[in-house]
Protein backbone atom coordinates (compact mmCIF):
# COMPACT_ATOMS: atom_id res chain seq x y z
CA UNK A 1 0.00 0.00 0.00
CA UNK A 2 1.33 3.43 -0.97
CA UNK A 3 1.80 5.82 1.93
CA UNK A 4 -0.20 9.02 1.54
CA UNK A 5 2.13 11.83 0.58
CA UNK A 6 1.86 15.41 1.79
CA UNK A 7 3.02 17.02 -1.43
CA UNK A 8 1.93 17.18 -5.06
CA UNK A 9 3.57 18.26 -8.27
CA UNK A 10 2.70 21.41 -10.18
CA UNK A 11 1.38 20.68 -13.66
CA UNK A 12 2.64 22.45 -16.82
CA UNK A 13 1.02 25.84 -17.39
CA UNK A 14 0.27 26.30 -21.09
CA UNK A 15 -1.87 29.02 -22.68
CA UNK A 16 -3.76 26.91 -25.22
CA UNK A 17 -5.46 29.99 -26.68
CA UNK A 18 -2.16 31.37 -27.94
CA UNK A 19 -0.32 28.17 -28.84
CA UNK A 20 0.63 27.81 -32.52
CA UNK A 21 1.08 24.60 -34.49
CA UNK A 22 4.39 24.25 -36.31
CA UNK A 23 5.04 22.20 -39.43
CA UNK A 24 8.24 20.17 -39.78
CA UNK A 25 9.65 22.37 -42.53
CA UNK A 26 9.19 25.46 -40.33
CA UNK A 27 10.75 24.00 -37.19
CA UNK A 28 14.33 25.17 -36.69
CA UNK A 29 16.41 24.22 -33.69
CA UNK A 30 20.03 25.32 -33.23
CA UNK A 31 22.30 26.69 -30.48
CA UNK A 32 20.55 29.19 -28.19
CA UNK A 33 17.17 28.69 -29.89
CA UNK A 34 14.16 29.90 -27.87
CA UNK A 35 10.84 28.14 -28.50
CA UNK A 36 7.61 29.30 -26.87
CA UNK A 37 3.90 28.54 -27.24
CA UNK A 38 4.37 25.94 -29.94
CA UNK A 39 2.61 22.65 -30.66
CA UNK A 40 4.70 20.19 -32.64
CA UNK A 41 3.17 16.91 -33.82
CA UNK A 42 4.14 13.94 -35.97
CA UNK A 43 7.58 15.10 -37.06
CA UNK A 44 11.11 13.70 -36.89
CA UNK A 45 13.89 15.54 -35.07
CA UNK A 46 16.33 12.63 -35.13
CA UNK A 47 20.07 13.18 -34.89
CA UNK A 48 19.77 16.91 -34.18
CA UNK A 49 22.43 18.80 -32.24
CA UNK A 50 22.00 22.07 -30.37
CA UNK A 51 23.19 23.58 -27.10
CA UNK A 52 21.45 25.87 -24.61
CA UNK A 53 18.01 25.51 -26.16
CA UNK A 54 15.11 27.06 -24.21
CA UNK A 55 11.56 25.72 -24.59
CA UNK A 56 8.57 27.22 -22.76
CA UNK A 57 4.83 26.46 -22.81
CA UNK A 58 4.97 23.93 -25.64
CA UNK A 59 3.56 20.53 -26.54
CA UNK A 60 5.37 17.76 -28.41
CA UNK A 61 3.20 14.86 -29.55
CA UNK A 62 4.45 11.84 -31.45
CA UNK A 63 7.79 13.51 -32.17
CA UNK A 64 10.93 11.43 -32.80
CA UNK A 65 14.02 12.90 -31.08
CA UNK A 66 16.05 9.68 -31.35
CA UNK A 67 19.83 10.13 -30.92
CA UNK A 68 19.64 13.92 -30.66
CA UNK A 69 21.95 15.98 -28.45
CA UNK A 70 20.51 18.94 -26.54
CA UNK A 71 22.99 19.55 -23.73
CA UNK A 72 21.96 22.20 -21.24
CA UNK A 73 18.39 22.40 -22.50
CA UNK A 74 15.98 24.48 -20.39
CA UNK A 75 12.41 23.14 -20.37
CA UNK A 76 9.57 24.94 -18.58
CA UNK A 77 5.86 24.07 -18.89
CA UNK A 78 6.33 21.43 -21.57
CA UNK A 79 4.41 18.23 -22.37
CA UNK A 80 5.95 15.31 -24.26
CA UNK A 81 3.31 12.78 -25.31
CA UNK A 82 4.04 9.57 -27.22
CA UNK A 83 7.48 10.90 -28.13
CA UNK A 84 10.65 8.90 -28.76
CA UNK A 85 13.55 10.41 -26.81
CA UNK A 86 15.72 7.29 -26.95
CA UNK A 87 19.45 8.02 -26.56
CA UNK A 88 18.79 11.76 -26.30
CA UNK A 89 21.50 13.73 -24.48
CA UNK A 90 19.91 16.10 -21.95
CA UNK A 91 22.98 16.38 -19.70
CA UNK A 92 23.19 19.43 -17.41
CA UNK A 93 19.62 20.41 -18.22
CA UNK A 94 16.97 22.22 -16.18
CA UNK A 95 13.47 20.73 -16.42
CA UNK A 96 10.58 22.44 -14.61
CA UNK A 97 6.85 21.62 -14.71
CA UNK A 98 7.23 19.03 -17.45
CA UNK A 99 5.28 15.85 -18.25
CA UNK A 100 6.53 12.81 -20.13
CA UNK A 101 3.46 10.72 -21.05
CA UNK A 102 3.68 7.37 -22.83
CA UNK A 103 7.17 8.19 -24.07
CA UNK A 104 10.10 6.02 -25.08
CA UNK A 105 13.18 7.13 -23.13
CA UNK A 106 15.55 4.21 -23.72
CA UNK A 107 19.09 5.32 -22.91
CA UNK A 108 18.18 8.97 -22.33
CA UNK A 109 21.02 10.83 -20.60
CA UNK A 110 20.03 13.28 -17.83
CA UNK A 111 23.38 13.33 -16.04
CA UNK A 112 23.81 16.35 -13.72
CA UNK A 113 20.36 17.68 -14.60
CA UNK A 114 17.78 19.27 -12.32
CA UNK A 115 14.15 18.10 -12.32
CA UNK A 116 11.54 20.12 -10.46
CA UNK A 117 7.82 19.25 -10.60
CA UNK A 118 8.22 16.61 -13.29
CA UNK A 119 5.99 13.60 -14.03
CA UNK A 120 6.96 10.45 -15.92
CA UNK A 121 3.84 8.43 -16.75
CA UNK A 122 3.95 5.04 -18.48
CA UNK A 123 7.38 5.56 -20.01
CA UNK A 124 9.89 2.98 -21.25
CA UNK A 125 13.25 4.16 -19.91
CA UNK A 126 15.47 1.09 -19.78
CA UNK A 127 19.23 1.78 -19.70
CA UNK A 128 18.60 5.46 -18.97
CA UNK A 129 21.32 7.54 -17.31
CA UNK A 130 20.56 9.71 -14.28
CA UNK A 131 23.90 10.10 -12.41
CA UNK A 132 24.10 13.17 -10.16
CA UNK A 133 20.48 14.02 -10.92
CA UNK A 134 18.69 16.47 -8.62
CA UNK A 135 14.98 15.69 -8.23
CA UNK A 136 12.43 17.76 -6.36
CA UNK A 137 8.73 16.86 -6.52
CA UNK A 138 9.06 14.16 -9.18
CA UNK A 139 6.74 11.22 -9.84
CA UNK A 140 7.70 8.08 -11.77
CA UNK A 141 4.45 6.20 -12.43
CA UNK A 142 4.15 2.86 -14.22
CA UNK A 143 7.54 3.24 -15.88
CA UNK A 144 10.25 0.75 -16.80
CA UNK A 145 13.70 1.79 -15.59
CA UNK A 146 15.35 -1.63 -15.84
CA UNK A 147 19.17 -1.38 -15.85
CA UNK A 148 19.06 2.42 -15.39
CA UNK A 149 21.80 4.30 -13.53
CA UNK A 150 20.70 6.51 -10.60
CA UNK A 151 24.19 7.01 -9.14
CA UNK A 152 24.51 9.69 -6.46
CA UNK A 153 21.12 11.32 -7.07
CA UNK A 154 19.55 13.84 -4.73
CA UNK A 155 15.89 12.96 -4.10
CA UNK A 156 13.51 15.40 -2.40
CA UNK A 157 9.81 14.48 -2.61
CA UNK A 158 10.21 11.69 -5.14
CA UNK A 159 7.69 8.91 -5.71
CA UNK A 160 7.96 5.64 -7.62
CA UNK A 161 4.58 4.02 -8.35
CA UNK A 162 4.15 0.56 -9.89
CA UNK A 163 7.44 0.86 -11.76
CA UNK A 164 10.05 -1.70 -12.78
CA UNK A 165 13.46 -1.03 -11.23
CA UNK A 166 15.08 -4.36 -12.08
CA UNK A 167 18.90 -4.32 -12.04
CA UNK A 168 19.12 -0.54 -11.54
CA UNK A 169 22.30 1.01 -10.13
CA UNK A 170 21.45 3.40 -7.32
CA UNK A 171 24.67 3.64 -5.31
CA UNK A 172 25.23 6.65 -3.02
CA UNK A 173 21.62 7.79 -3.39
CA UNK A 174 19.79 8.26 -0.09
CA UNK A 175 16.39 6.57 -0.17
CA UNK A 176 14.95 7.94 3.06
CA UNK A 177 11.16 8.35 2.72
CA UNK A 178 11.22 6.92 -0.83
CA UNK A 179 8.39 4.40 -1.25
CA UNK A 180 9.43 1.43 -3.40
CA UNK A 181 6.77 -0.91 -2.06
CA UNK A 182 4.80 -1.11 -5.33
CA UNK A 183 7.87 -1.55 -7.54
CA UNK A 184 9.81 -4.54 -8.85
CA UNK A 185 13.31 -4.12 -7.39
CA UNK A 186 14.81 -7.50 -8.24
CA UNK A 187 18.56 -7.20 -8.76
CA UNK A 188 18.73 -3.60 -7.51
CA UNK A 189 22.32 -2.54 -6.78
CA UNK A 190 22.83 -0.15 -3.87
CA UNK A 191 24.66 0.54 -0.65
CA UNK A 192 22.71 -0.95 2.24
CA UNK A 193 23.32 2.20 4.30
CA UNK A 194 21.46 4.24 1.66
CA UNK A 195 18.38 2.09 2.25
CA UNK A 196 17.83 3.55 5.71
CA UNK A 197 14.33 5.06 5.97
CA UNK A 198 13.17 3.58 2.65
CA UNK A 199 9.59 2.24 2.51
CA UNK A 200 9.37 -1.38 1.33
CA UNK A 201 6.86 -4.18 1.01
CA UNK A 202 7.54 -7.04 3.48
CA UNK A 203 8.26 -9.43 0.61
CA UNK A 204 11.02 -7.13 -0.65
CA UNK A 205 12.92 -7.62 2.60
CA UNK A 206 13.90 -11.14 1.52
CA UNK A 207 16.02 -9.71 -1.29
CA UNK A 208 17.89 -7.28 0.97
CA UNK A 209 18.32 -9.93 3.64
CA UNK A 210 20.23 -12.04 1.12
CA UNK A 211 22.48 -9.08 0.33
CA UNK A 212 23.65 -8.86 3.94
CA UNK A 213 23.72 -12.59 4.57
CA UNK A 214 20.62 -12.73 6.77
CA UNK A 215 18.17 -15.64 6.63
CA UNK A 216 14.50 -14.86 7.23
CA UNK A 217 12.09 -17.55 8.37
PDB file of C-alpha atoms in Angstrom:
ATOM      1  CA  UNK A   1       0.000   0.000   0.000  1.00  0.00           C
ATOM      2  CA  UNK A   2       1.334   3.431  -0.965  1.00  0.00           C
ATOM      3  CA  UNK A   3       1.795   5.820   1.932  1.00  0.00           C
ATOM      4  CA  UNK A   4      -0.201   9.024   1.543  1.00  0.00           C
ATOM      5  CA  UNK A   5       2.134  11.831   0.581  1.00  0.00           C
ATOM      6  CA  UNK A   6       1.858  15.414   1.787  1.00  0.00           C
ATOM      7  CA  UNK A   7       3.018  17.025  -1.435  1.00  0.00           C
ATOM      8  CA  UNK A   8       1.933  17.178  -5.061  1.00  0.00           C
ATOM      9  CA  UNK A   9       3.575  18.260  -8.266  1.00  0.00           C
ATOM     10  CA  UNK A  10       2.698  21.413 -10.184  1.00  0.00           C
ATOM     11  CA  UNK A  11       1.384  20.680 -13.662  1.00  0.00           C
ATOM     12  CA  UNK A  12       2.638  22.450 -16.819  1.00  0.00           C
ATOM     13  CA  UNK A  13       1.020  25.843 -17.391  1.00  0.00           C
ATOM     14  CA  UNK A  14       0.273  26.299 -21.092  1.00  0.00           C
ATOM     15  CA  UNK A  15      -1.869  29.016 -22.676  1.00  0.00           C
ATOM     16  CA  UNK A  16      -3.761  26.911 -25.219  1.00  0.00           C
ATOM     17  CA  UNK A  17      -5.460  29.991 -26.685  1.00  0.00           C
ATOM     18  CA  UNK A  18      -2.156  31.373 -27.937  1.00  0.00           C
ATOM     19  CA  UNK A  19      -0.324  28.173 -28.838  1.00  0.00           C
ATOM     20  CA  UNK A  20       0.626  27.805 -32.519  1.00  0.00           C
ATOM     21  CA  UNK A  21       1.076  24.602 -34.490  1.00  0.00           C
ATOM     22  CA  UNK A  22       4.390  24.252 -36.309  1.00  0.00           C
ATOM     23  CA  UNK A  23       5.043  22.196 -39.433  1.00  0.00           C
ATOM     24  CA  UNK A  24       8.237  20.168 -39.779  1.00  0.00           C
ATOM     25  CA  UNK A  25       9.650  22.368 -42.535  1.00  0.00           C
ATOM     26  CA  UNK A  26       9.192  25.456 -40.332  1.00  0.00           C
ATOM     27  CA  UNK A  27      10.752  24.004 -37.193  1.00  0.00           C
ATOM     28  CA  UNK A  28      14.330  25.174 -36.689  1.00  0.00           C
ATOM     29  CA  UNK A  29      16.405  24.220 -33.685  1.00  0.00           C
ATOM     30  CA  UNK A  30      20.028  25.317 -33.226  1.00  0.00           C
ATOM     31  CA  UNK A  31      22.297  26.689 -30.480  1.00  0.00           C
ATOM     32  CA  UNK A  32      20.548  29.191 -28.188  1.00  0.00           C
ATOM     33  CA  UNK A  33      17.166  28.691 -29.887  1.00  0.00           C
ATOM     34  CA  UNK A  34      14.156  29.899 -27.872  1.00  0.00           C
ATOM     35  CA  UNK A  35      10.843  28.138 -28.499  1.00  0.00           C
ATOM     36  CA  UNK A  36       7.612  29.302 -26.868  1.00  0.00           C
ATOM     37  CA  UNK A  37       3.899  28.544 -27.243  1.00  0.00           C
ATOM     38  CA  UNK A  38       4.369  25.941 -29.941  1.00  0.00           C
ATOM     39  CA  UNK A  39       2.611  22.651 -30.662  1.00  0.00           C
ATOM     40  CA  UNK A  40       4.704  20.187 -32.636  1.00  0.00           C
ATOM     41  CA  UNK A  41       3.175  16.913 -33.821  1.00  0.00           C
ATOM     42  CA  UNK A  42       4.136  13.939 -35.973  1.00  0.00           C
ATOM     43  CA  UNK A  43       7.584  15.096 -37.065  1.00  0.00           C
ATOM     44  CA  UNK A  44      11.106  13.704 -36.886  1.00  0.00           C
ATOM     45  CA  UNK A  45      13.894  15.542 -35.071  1.00  0.00           C
ATOM     46  CA  UNK A  46      16.325  12.628 -35.125  1.00  0.00           C
ATOM     47  CA  UNK A  47      20.071  13.180 -34.886  1.00  0.00           C
ATOM     48  CA  UNK A  48      19.768  16.913 -34.179  1.00  0.00           C
ATOM     49  CA  UNK A  49      22.429  18.802 -32.240  1.00  0.00           C
ATOM     50  CA  UNK A  50      21.996  22.074 -30.369  1.00  0.00           C
ATOM     51  CA  UNK A  51      23.190  23.583 -27.096  1.00  0.00           C
ATOM     52  CA  UNK A  52      21.449  25.869 -24.610  1.00  0.00           C
ATOM     53  CA  UNK A  53      18.005  25.513 -26.164  1.00  0.00           C
ATOM     54  CA  UNK A  54      15.110  27.060 -24.210  1.00  0.00           C
ATOM     55  CA  UNK A  55      11.558  25.722 -24.594  1.00  0.00           C
ATOM     56  CA  UNK A  56       8.570  27.221 -22.763  1.00  0.00           C
ATOM     57  CA  UNK A  57       4.829  26.457 -22.814  1.00  0.00           C
ATOM     58  CA  UNK A  58       4.974  23.934 -25.636  1.00  0.00           C
ATOM     59  CA  UNK A  59       3.555  20.527 -26.535  1.00  0.00           C
ATOM     60  CA  UNK A  60       5.371  17.764 -28.408  1.00  0.00           C
ATOM     61  CA  UNK A  61       3.203  14.865 -29.547  1.00  0.00           C
ATOM     62  CA  UNK A  62       4.454  11.836 -31.454  1.00  0.00           C
ATOM     63  CA  UNK A  63       7.788  13.512 -32.165  1.00  0.00           C
ATOM     64  CA  UNK A  64      10.933  11.435 -32.798  1.00  0.00           C
ATOM     65  CA  UNK A  65      14.021  12.902 -31.078  1.00  0.00           C
ATOM     66  CA  UNK A  66      16.051   9.681 -31.353  1.00  0.00           C
ATOM     67  CA  UNK A  67      19.831  10.128 -30.923  1.00  0.00           C
ATOM     68  CA  UNK A  68      19.640  13.922 -30.655  1.00  0.00           C
ATOM     69  CA  UNK A  69      21.950  15.982 -28.455  1.00  0.00           C
ATOM     70  CA  UNK A  70      20.514  18.943 -26.537  1.00  0.00           C
ATOM     71  CA  UNK A  71      22.990  19.552 -23.732  1.00  0.00           C
ATOM     72  CA  UNK A  72      21.963  22.200 -21.238  1.00  0.00           C
ATOM     73  CA  UNK A  73      18.387  22.404 -22.499  1.00  0.00           C
ATOM     74  CA  UNK A  74      15.980  24.478 -20.385  1.00  0.00           C
ATOM     75  CA  UNK A  75      12.411  23.137 -20.372  1.00  0.00           C
ATOM     76  CA  UNK A  76       9.569  24.935 -18.584  1.00  0.00           C
ATOM     77  CA  UNK A  77       5.861  24.070 -18.887  1.00  0.00           C
ATOM     78  CA  UNK A  78       6.330  21.428 -21.570  1.00  0.00           C
ATOM     79  CA  UNK A  79       4.413  18.230 -22.374  1.00  0.00           C
ATOM     80  CA  UNK A  80       5.949  15.307 -24.258  1.00  0.00           C
ATOM     81  CA  UNK A  81       3.311  12.775 -25.309  1.00  0.00           C
ATOM     82  CA  UNK A  82       4.043   9.566 -27.225  1.00  0.00           C
ATOM     83  CA  UNK A  83       7.483  10.900 -28.135  1.00  0.00           C
ATOM     84  CA  UNK A  84      10.655   8.903 -28.758  1.00  0.00           C
ATOM     85  CA  UNK A  85      13.546  10.405 -26.808  1.00  0.00           C
ATOM     86  CA  UNK A  86      15.724   7.295 -26.947  1.00  0.00           C
ATOM     87  CA  UNK A  87      19.449   8.023 -26.561  1.00  0.00           C
ATOM     88  CA  UNK A  88      18.788  11.764 -26.304  1.00  0.00           C
ATOM     89  CA  UNK A  89      21.497  13.728 -24.485  1.00  0.00           C
ATOM     90  CA  UNK A  90      19.908  16.104 -21.950  1.00  0.00           C
ATOM     91  CA  UNK A  91      22.978  16.385 -19.698  1.00  0.00           C
ATOM     92  CA  UNK A  92      23.188  19.431 -17.409  1.00  0.00           C
ATOM     93  CA  UNK A  93      19.616  20.409 -18.220  1.00  0.00           C
ATOM     94  CA  UNK A  94      16.965  22.221 -16.178  1.00  0.00           C
ATOM     95  CA  UNK A  95      13.473  20.732 -16.417  1.00  0.00           C
ATOM     96  CA  UNK A  96      10.579  22.440 -14.613  1.00  0.00           C
ATOM     97  CA  UNK A  97       6.850  21.621 -14.708  1.00  0.00           C
ATOM     98  CA  UNK A  98       7.232  19.030 -17.450  1.00  0.00           C
ATOM     99  CA  UNK A  99       5.279  15.854 -18.248  1.00  0.00           C
ATOM    100  CA  UNK A 100       6.530  12.807 -20.127  1.00  0.00           C
ATOM    101  CA  UNK A 101       3.465  10.725 -21.052  1.00  0.00           C
ATOM    102  CA  UNK A 102       3.676   7.368 -22.834  1.00  0.00           C
ATOM    103  CA  UNK A 103       7.165   8.195 -24.072  1.00  0.00           C
ATOM    104  CA  UNK A 104      10.096   6.025 -25.077  1.00  0.00           C
ATOM    105  CA  UNK A 105      13.180   7.134 -23.127  1.00  0.00           C
ATOM    106  CA  UNK A 106      15.551   4.206 -23.722  1.00  0.00           C
ATOM    107  CA  UNK A 107      19.089   5.317 -22.914  1.00  0.00           C
ATOM    108  CA  UNK A 108      18.182   8.968 -22.328  1.00  0.00           C
ATOM    109  CA  UNK A 109      21.017  10.832 -20.596  1.00  0.00           C
ATOM    110  CA  UNK A 110      20.028  13.278 -17.833  1.00  0.00           C
ATOM    111  CA  UNK A 111      23.379  13.328 -16.038  1.00  0.00           C
ATOM    112  CA  UNK A 112      23.808  16.346 -13.720  1.00  0.00           C
ATOM    113  CA  UNK A 113      20.360  17.677 -14.605  1.00  0.00           C
ATOM    114  CA  UNK A 114      17.780  19.273 -12.319  1.00  0.00           C
ATOM    115  CA  UNK A 115      14.151  18.101 -12.318  1.00  0.00           C
ATOM    116  CA  UNK A 116      11.542  20.122 -10.461  1.00  0.00           C
ATOM    117  CA  UNK A 117       7.824  19.247 -10.598  1.00  0.00           C
ATOM    118  CA  UNK A 118       8.224  16.605 -13.293  1.00  0.00           C
ATOM    119  CA  UNK A 119       5.994  13.599 -14.028  1.00  0.00           C
ATOM    120  CA  UNK A 120       6.963  10.452 -15.919  1.00  0.00           C
ATOM    121  CA  UNK A 121       3.844   8.429 -16.748  1.00  0.00           C
ATOM    122  CA  UNK A 122       3.948   5.037 -18.485  1.00  0.00           C
ATOM    123  CA  UNK A 123       7.384   5.564 -20.006  1.00  0.00           C
ATOM    124  CA  UNK A 124       9.890   2.978 -21.251  1.00  0.00           C
ATOM    125  CA  UNK A 125      13.249   4.156 -19.907  1.00  0.00           C
ATOM    126  CA  UNK A 126      15.468   1.087 -19.779  1.00  0.00           C
ATOM    127  CA  UNK A 127      19.227   1.780 -19.698  1.00  0.00           C
ATOM    128  CA  UNK A 128      18.602   5.465 -18.969  1.00  0.00           C
ATOM    129  CA  UNK A 129      21.323   7.538 -17.306  1.00  0.00           C
ATOM    130  CA  UNK A 130      20.557   9.714 -14.276  1.00  0.00           C
ATOM    131  CA  UNK A 131      23.900  10.096 -12.414  1.00  0.00           C
ATOM    132  CA  UNK A 132      24.101  13.171 -10.157  1.00  0.00           C
ATOM    133  CA  UNK A 133      20.478  14.018 -10.920  1.00  0.00           C
ATOM    134  CA  UNK A 134      18.691  16.473  -8.621  1.00  0.00           C
ATOM    135  CA  UNK A 135      14.980  15.692  -8.225  1.00  0.00           C
ATOM    136  CA  UNK A 136      12.428  17.756  -6.358  1.00  0.00           C
ATOM    137  CA  UNK A 137       8.729  16.855  -6.524  1.00  0.00           C
ATOM    138  CA  UNK A 138       9.060  14.165  -9.177  1.00  0.00           C
ATOM    139  CA  UNK A 139       6.737  11.218  -9.844  1.00  0.00           C
ATOM    140  CA  UNK A 140       7.700   8.084 -11.768  1.00  0.00           C
ATOM    141  CA  UNK A 141       4.447   6.199 -12.432  1.00  0.00           C
ATOM    142  CA  UNK A 142       4.146   2.858 -14.216  1.00  0.00           C
ATOM    143  CA  UNK A 143       7.537   3.241 -15.881  1.00  0.00           C
ATOM    144  CA  UNK A 144      10.250   0.754 -16.802  1.00  0.00           C
ATOM    145  CA  UNK A 145      13.704   1.792 -15.590  1.00  0.00           C
ATOM    146  CA  UNK A 146      15.353  -1.630 -15.842  1.00  0.00           C
ATOM    147  CA  UNK A 147      19.171  -1.375 -15.852  1.00  0.00           C
ATOM    148  CA  UNK A 148      19.059   2.416 -15.394  1.00  0.00           C
ATOM    149  CA  UNK A 149      21.796   4.296 -13.530  1.00  0.00           C
ATOM    150  CA  UNK A 150      20.700   6.510 -10.601  1.00  0.00           C
ATOM    151  CA  UNK A 151      24.190   7.007  -9.140  1.00  0.00           C
ATOM    152  CA  UNK A 152      24.506   9.687  -6.465  1.00  0.00           C
ATOM    153  CA  UNK A 153      21.120  11.316  -7.073  1.00  0.00           C
ATOM    154  CA  UNK A 154      19.546  13.844  -4.733  1.00  0.00           C
ATOM    155  CA  UNK A 155      15.888  12.963  -4.100  1.00  0.00           C
ATOM    156  CA  UNK A 156      13.506  15.401  -2.404  1.00  0.00           C
ATOM    157  CA  UNK A 157       9.811  14.481  -2.605  1.00  0.00           C
ATOM    158  CA  UNK A 158      10.212  11.695  -5.140  1.00  0.00           C
ATOM    159  CA  UNK A 159       7.693   8.913  -5.707  1.00  0.00           C
ATOM    160  CA  UNK A 160       7.963   5.642  -7.622  1.00  0.00           C
ATOM    161  CA  UNK A 161       4.579   4.021  -8.350  1.00  0.00           C
ATOM    162  CA  UNK A 162       4.152   0.563  -9.895  1.00  0.00           C
ATOM    163  CA  UNK A 163       7.437   0.859 -11.761  1.00  0.00           C
ATOM    164  CA  UNK A 164      10.051  -1.701 -12.775  1.00  0.00           C
ATOM    165  CA  UNK A 165      13.464  -1.029 -11.229  1.00  0.00           C
ATOM    166  CA  UNK A 166      15.076  -4.362 -12.081  1.00  0.00           C
ATOM    167  CA  UNK A 167      18.898  -4.317 -12.038  1.00  0.00           C
ATOM    168  CA  UNK A 168      19.124  -0.543 -11.541  1.00  0.00           C
ATOM    169  CA  UNK A 169      22.301   1.007 -10.133  1.00  0.00           C
ATOM    170  CA  UNK A 170      21.454   3.396  -7.318  1.00  0.00           C
ATOM    171  CA  UNK A 171      24.672   3.641  -5.312  1.00  0.00           C
ATOM    172  CA  UNK A 172      25.229   6.649  -3.021  1.00  0.00           C
ATOM    173  CA  UNK A 173      21.616   7.793  -3.389  1.00  0.00           C
ATOM    174  CA  UNK A 174      19.793   8.261  -0.093  1.00  0.00           C
ATOM    175  CA  UNK A 175      16.391   6.569  -0.169  1.00  0.00           C
ATOM    176  CA  UNK A 176      14.954   7.938   3.061  1.00  0.00           C
ATOM    177  CA  UNK A 177      11.159   8.348   2.722  1.00  0.00           C
ATOM    178  CA  UNK A 178      11.217   6.919  -0.826  1.00  0.00           C
ATOM    179  CA  UNK A 179       8.391   4.398  -1.249  1.00  0.00           C
ATOM    180  CA  UNK A 180       9.432   1.433  -3.398  1.00  0.00           C
ATOM    181  CA  UNK A 181       6.768  -0.914  -2.064  1.00  0.00           C
ATOM    182  CA  UNK A 182       4.798  -1.108  -5.327  1.00  0.00           C
ATOM    183  CA  UNK A 183       7.865  -1.552  -7.543  1.00  0.00           C
ATOM    184  CA  UNK A 184       9.810  -4.538  -8.847  1.00  0.00           C
ATOM    185  CA  UNK A 185      13.311  -4.121  -7.390  1.00  0.00           C
ATOM    186  CA  UNK A 186      14.813  -7.500  -8.236  1.00  0.00           C
ATOM    187  CA  UNK A 187      18.559  -7.199  -8.763  1.00  0.00           C
ATOM    188  CA  UNK A 188      18.728  -3.599  -7.515  1.00  0.00           C
ATOM    189  CA  UNK A 189      22.319  -2.544  -6.777  1.00  0.00           C
ATOM    190  CA  UNK A 190      22.828  -0.152  -3.874  1.00  0.00           C
ATOM    191  CA  UNK A 191      24.657   0.538  -0.650  1.00  0.00           C
ATOM    192  CA  UNK A 192      22.711  -0.955   2.237  1.00  0.00           C
ATOM    193  CA  UNK A 193      23.320   2.204   4.297  1.00  0.00           C
ATOM    194  CA  UNK A 194      21.457   4.245   1.664  1.00  0.00           C
ATOM    195  CA  UNK A 195      18.379   2.085   2.249  1.00  0.00           C
ATOM    196  CA  UNK A 196      17.832   3.549   5.713  1.00  0.00           C
ATOM    197  CA  UNK A 197      14.334   5.057   5.975  1.00  0.00           C
ATOM    198  CA  UNK A 198      13.169   3.582   2.645  1.00  0.00           C
ATOM    199  CA  UNK A 199       9.592   2.240   2.512  1.00  0.00           C
ATOM    200  CA  UNK A 200       9.374  -1.377   1.332  1.00  0.00           C
ATOM    201  CA  UNK A 201       6.862  -4.182   1.014  1.00  0.00           C
ATOM    202  CA  UNK A 202       7.538  -7.045   3.481  1.00  0.00           C
ATOM    203  CA  UNK A 203       8.264  -9.435   0.605  1.00  0.00           C
ATOM    204  CA  UNK A 204      11.024  -7.130  -0.645  1.00  0.00           C
ATOM    205  CA  UNK A 205      12.923  -7.617   2.596  1.00  0.00           C
ATOM    206  CA  UNK A 206      13.898 -11.136   1.521  1.00  0.00           C
ATOM    207  CA  UNK A 207      16.022  -9.710  -1.287  1.00  0.00           C
ATOM    208  CA  UNK A 208      17.889  -7.279   0.973  1.00  0.00           C
ATOM    209  CA  UNK A 209      18.315  -9.930   3.636  1.00  0.00           C
ATOM    210  CA  UNK A 210      20.228 -12.038   1.121  1.00  0.00           C
ATOM    211  CA  UNK A 211      22.479  -9.078   0.330  1.00  0.00           C
ATOM    212  CA  UNK A 212      23.650  -8.860   3.936  1.00  0.00           C
ATOM    213  CA  UNK A 213      23.718 -12.595   4.574  1.00  0.00           C
ATOM    214  CA  UNK A 214      20.617 -12.734   6.767  1.00  0.00           C
ATOM    215  CA  UNK A 215      18.167 -15.639   6.631  1.00  0.00           C
ATOM    216  CA  UNK A 216      14.499 -14.855   7.229  1.00  0.00           C
ATOM    217  CA  UNK A 217      12.088 -17.554   8.374  1.00  0.00           C
TER     218      UNK A 217
END
